[in-house]
PDB file of C-alpha atoms in Angstrom:
ATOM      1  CA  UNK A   1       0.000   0.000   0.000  1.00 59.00           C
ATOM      2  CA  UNK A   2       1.042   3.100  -0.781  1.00 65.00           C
ATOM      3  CA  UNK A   3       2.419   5.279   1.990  1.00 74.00           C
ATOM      4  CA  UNK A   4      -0.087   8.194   2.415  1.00 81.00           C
ATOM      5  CA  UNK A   5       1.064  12.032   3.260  1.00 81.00           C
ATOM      6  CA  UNK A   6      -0.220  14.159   5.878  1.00 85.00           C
ATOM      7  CA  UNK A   7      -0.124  17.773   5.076  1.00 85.00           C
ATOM      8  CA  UNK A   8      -1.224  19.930   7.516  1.00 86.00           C
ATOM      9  CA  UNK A   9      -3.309  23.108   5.926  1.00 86.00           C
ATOM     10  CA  UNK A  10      -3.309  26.078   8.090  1.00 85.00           C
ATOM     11  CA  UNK A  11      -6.352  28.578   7.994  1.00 85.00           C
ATOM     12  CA  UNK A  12      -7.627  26.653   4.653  1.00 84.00           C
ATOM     13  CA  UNK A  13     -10.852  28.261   4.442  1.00 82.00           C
ATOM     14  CA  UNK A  14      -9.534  32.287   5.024  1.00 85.00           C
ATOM     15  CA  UNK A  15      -6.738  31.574   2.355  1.00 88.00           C
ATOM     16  CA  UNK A  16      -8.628  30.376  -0.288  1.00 86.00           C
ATOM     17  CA  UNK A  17     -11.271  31.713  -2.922  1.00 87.00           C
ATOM     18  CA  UNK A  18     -13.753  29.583  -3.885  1.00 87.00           C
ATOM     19  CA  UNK A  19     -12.534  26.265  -1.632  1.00 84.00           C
ATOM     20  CA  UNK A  20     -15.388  24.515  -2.538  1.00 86.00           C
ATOM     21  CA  UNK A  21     -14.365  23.645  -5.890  1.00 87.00           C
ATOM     22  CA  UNK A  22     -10.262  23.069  -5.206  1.00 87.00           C
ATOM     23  CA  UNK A  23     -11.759  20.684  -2.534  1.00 88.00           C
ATOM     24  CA  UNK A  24     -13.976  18.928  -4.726  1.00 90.00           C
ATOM     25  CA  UNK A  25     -11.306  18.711  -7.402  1.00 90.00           C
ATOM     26  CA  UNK A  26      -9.237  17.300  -4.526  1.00 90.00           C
ATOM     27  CA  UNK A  27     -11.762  14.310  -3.119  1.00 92.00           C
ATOM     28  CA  UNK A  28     -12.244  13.703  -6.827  1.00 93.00           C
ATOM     29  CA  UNK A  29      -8.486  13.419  -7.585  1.00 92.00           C
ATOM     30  CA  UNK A  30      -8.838  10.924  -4.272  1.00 91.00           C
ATOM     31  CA  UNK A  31      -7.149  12.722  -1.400  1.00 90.00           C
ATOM     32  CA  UNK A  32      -9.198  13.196   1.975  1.00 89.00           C
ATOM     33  CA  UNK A  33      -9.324  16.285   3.286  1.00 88.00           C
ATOM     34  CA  UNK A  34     -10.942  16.535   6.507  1.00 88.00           C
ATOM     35  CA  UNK A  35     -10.930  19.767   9.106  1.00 86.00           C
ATOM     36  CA  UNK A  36      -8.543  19.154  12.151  1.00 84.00           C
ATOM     37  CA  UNK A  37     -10.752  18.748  14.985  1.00 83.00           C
ATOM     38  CA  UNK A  38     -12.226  22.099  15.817  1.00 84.00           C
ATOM     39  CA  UNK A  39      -9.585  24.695  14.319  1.00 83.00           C
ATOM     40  CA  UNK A  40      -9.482  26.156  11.056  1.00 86.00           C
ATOM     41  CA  UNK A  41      -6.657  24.127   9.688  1.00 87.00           C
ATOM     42  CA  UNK A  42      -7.865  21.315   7.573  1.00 89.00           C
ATOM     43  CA  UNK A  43      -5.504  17.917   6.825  1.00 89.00           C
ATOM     44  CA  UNK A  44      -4.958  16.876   3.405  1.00 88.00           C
ATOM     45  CA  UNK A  45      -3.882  13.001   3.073  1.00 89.00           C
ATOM     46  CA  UNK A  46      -2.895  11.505  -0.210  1.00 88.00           C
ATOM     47  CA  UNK A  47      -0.075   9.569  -1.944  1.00 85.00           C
ATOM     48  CA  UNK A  48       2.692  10.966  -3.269  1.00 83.00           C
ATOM     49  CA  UNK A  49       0.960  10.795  -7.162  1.00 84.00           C
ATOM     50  CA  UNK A  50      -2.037  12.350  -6.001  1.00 88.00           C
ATOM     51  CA  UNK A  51      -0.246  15.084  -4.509  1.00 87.00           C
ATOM     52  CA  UNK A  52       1.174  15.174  -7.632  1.00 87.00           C
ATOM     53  CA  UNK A  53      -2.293  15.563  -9.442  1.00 90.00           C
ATOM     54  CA  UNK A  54      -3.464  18.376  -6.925  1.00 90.00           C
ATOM     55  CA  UNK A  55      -0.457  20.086  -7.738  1.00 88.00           C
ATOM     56  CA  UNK A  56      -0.581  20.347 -11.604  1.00 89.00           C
ATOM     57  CA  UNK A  57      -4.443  21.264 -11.448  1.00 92.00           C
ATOM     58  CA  UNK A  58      -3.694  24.153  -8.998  1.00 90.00           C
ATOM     59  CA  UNK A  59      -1.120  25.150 -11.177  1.00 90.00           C
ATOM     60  CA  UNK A  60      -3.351  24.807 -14.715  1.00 90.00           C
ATOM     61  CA  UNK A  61      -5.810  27.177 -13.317  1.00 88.00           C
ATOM     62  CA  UNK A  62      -6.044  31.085 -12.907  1.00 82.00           C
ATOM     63  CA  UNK A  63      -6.695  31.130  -8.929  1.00 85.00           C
ATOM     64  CA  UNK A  64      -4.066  32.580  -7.633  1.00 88.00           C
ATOM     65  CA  UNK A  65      -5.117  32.508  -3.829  1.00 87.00           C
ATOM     66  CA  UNK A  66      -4.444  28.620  -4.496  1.00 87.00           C
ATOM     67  CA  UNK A  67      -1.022  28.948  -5.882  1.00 88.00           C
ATOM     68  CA  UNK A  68       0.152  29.099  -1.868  1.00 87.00           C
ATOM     69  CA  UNK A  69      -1.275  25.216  -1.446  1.00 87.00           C
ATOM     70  CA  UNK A  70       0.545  24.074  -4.133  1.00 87.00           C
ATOM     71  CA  UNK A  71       3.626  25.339  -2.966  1.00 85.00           C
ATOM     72  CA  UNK A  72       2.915  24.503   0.332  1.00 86.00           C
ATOM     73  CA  UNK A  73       2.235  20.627  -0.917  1.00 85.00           C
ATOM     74  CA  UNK A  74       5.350  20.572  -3.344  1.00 83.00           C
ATOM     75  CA  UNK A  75       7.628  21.519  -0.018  1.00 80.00           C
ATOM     76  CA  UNK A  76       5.950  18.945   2.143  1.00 77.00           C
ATOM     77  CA  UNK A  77       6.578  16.032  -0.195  1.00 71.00           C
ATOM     78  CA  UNK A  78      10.160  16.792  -0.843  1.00 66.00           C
ATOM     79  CA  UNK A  79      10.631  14.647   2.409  1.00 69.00           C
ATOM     80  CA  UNK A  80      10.676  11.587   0.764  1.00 74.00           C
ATOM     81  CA  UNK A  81      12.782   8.481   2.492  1.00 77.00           C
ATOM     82  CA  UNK A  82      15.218   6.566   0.557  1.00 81.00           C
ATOM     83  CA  UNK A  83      12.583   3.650  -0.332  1.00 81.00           C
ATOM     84  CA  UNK A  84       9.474   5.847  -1.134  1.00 80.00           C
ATOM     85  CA  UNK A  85      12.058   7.049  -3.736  1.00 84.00           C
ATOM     86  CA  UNK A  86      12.772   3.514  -4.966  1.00 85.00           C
ATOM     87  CA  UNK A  87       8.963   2.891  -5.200  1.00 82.00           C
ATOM     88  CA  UNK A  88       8.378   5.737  -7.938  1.00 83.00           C
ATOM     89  CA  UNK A  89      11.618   4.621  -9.923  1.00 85.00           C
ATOM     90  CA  UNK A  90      10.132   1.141  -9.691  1.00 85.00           C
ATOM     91  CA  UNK A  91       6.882   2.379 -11.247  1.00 84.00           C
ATOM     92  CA  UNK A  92       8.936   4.469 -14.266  1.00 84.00           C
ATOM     93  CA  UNK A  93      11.169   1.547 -15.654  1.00 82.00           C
ATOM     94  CA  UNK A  94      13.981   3.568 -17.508  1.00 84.00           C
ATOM     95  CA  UNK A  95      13.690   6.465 -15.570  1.00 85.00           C
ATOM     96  CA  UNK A  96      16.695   8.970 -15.791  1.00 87.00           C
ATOM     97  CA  UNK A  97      18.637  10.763 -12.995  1.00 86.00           C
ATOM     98  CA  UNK A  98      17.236  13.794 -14.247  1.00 89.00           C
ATOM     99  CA  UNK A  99      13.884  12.725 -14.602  1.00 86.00           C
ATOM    100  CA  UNK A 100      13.834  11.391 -10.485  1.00 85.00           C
ATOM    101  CA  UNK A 101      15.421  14.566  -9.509  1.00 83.00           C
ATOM    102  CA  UNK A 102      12.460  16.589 -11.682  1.00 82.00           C
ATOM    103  CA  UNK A 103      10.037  14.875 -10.128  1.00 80.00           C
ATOM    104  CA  UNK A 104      10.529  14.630  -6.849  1.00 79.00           C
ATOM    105  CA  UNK A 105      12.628  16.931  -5.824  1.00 78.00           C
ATOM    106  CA  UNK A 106      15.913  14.962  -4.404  1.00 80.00           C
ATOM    107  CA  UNK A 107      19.411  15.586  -4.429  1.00 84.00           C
ATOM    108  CA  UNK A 108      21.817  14.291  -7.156  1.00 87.00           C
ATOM    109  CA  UNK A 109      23.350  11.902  -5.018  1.00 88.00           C
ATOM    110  CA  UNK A 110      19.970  10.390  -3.418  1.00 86.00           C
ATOM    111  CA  UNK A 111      18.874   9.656  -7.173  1.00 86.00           C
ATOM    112  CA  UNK A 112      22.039   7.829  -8.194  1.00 89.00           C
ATOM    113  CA  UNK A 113      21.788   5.952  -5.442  1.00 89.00           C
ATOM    114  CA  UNK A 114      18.250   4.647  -6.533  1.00 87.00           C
ATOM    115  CA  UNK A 115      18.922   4.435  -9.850  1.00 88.00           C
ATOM    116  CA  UNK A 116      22.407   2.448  -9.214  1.00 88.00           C
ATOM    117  CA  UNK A 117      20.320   0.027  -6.602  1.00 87.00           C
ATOM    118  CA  UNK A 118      17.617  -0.291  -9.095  1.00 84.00           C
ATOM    119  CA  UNK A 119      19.928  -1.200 -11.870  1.00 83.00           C
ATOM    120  CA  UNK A 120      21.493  -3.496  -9.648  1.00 80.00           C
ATOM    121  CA  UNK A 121      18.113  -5.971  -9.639  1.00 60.00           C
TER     122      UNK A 121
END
């Protein structure tokens, strides 16, 4: 099973113009987003290619009061462990250096190391 992120979205609500839709976009994408207990932060949870998903629609569309979530999601899911890394090379056979840096956001060295293990098998 795929692991699943928690990202933690302070003051959701006050941030962002019409929420309704980016969090209908979001349960449709798959993600959960639920409010965290009685506060006005909310909790997104999702896996890493849903996050992803969320990302590049926030990014497609004119709202800017959204463009904070994305980069708030693309900085939270830069803390990926060595085998969550090995799990998205696994799923791209062929995948470049390059390409696992691009996409995830990890250093030169951590995506040689996955590549070189993953070349290994």
């Amino acid at each position: 099973m795929p692991k699943q992120f928690k990202i933690t979205l302070s003051s959701f609500l006050r941030r962002v113009i019409k929420a309704y839709a980016l969090k209908a976009e979001m349960r449709a994408i798959g993600c959960t987003l639920q409010r965290k207990g009685r506060s006005r932060h909310w909790i997104l949870s999702a896996t890493f290619e849903q996050l992803e998903q969320v990302v590049n629609y926030i990014r497609t569309t004119e709202e800017p009061s959204w463009q904070w979530v994305a980069k708030h999601i693309t900085e939270q899911k830069n803390n990926l462990t060595h085998q969550e890394l090995l799990n998205i090379a696994r799923k791209q056979p062929g995948i470049s250096i390059n390409q696992l840096m691009a996409k995830t956001d990890c250093t030169i060295a951590e995506a040689r190391t996955v590549i070189d293990e993953l070349e290994e098998f």
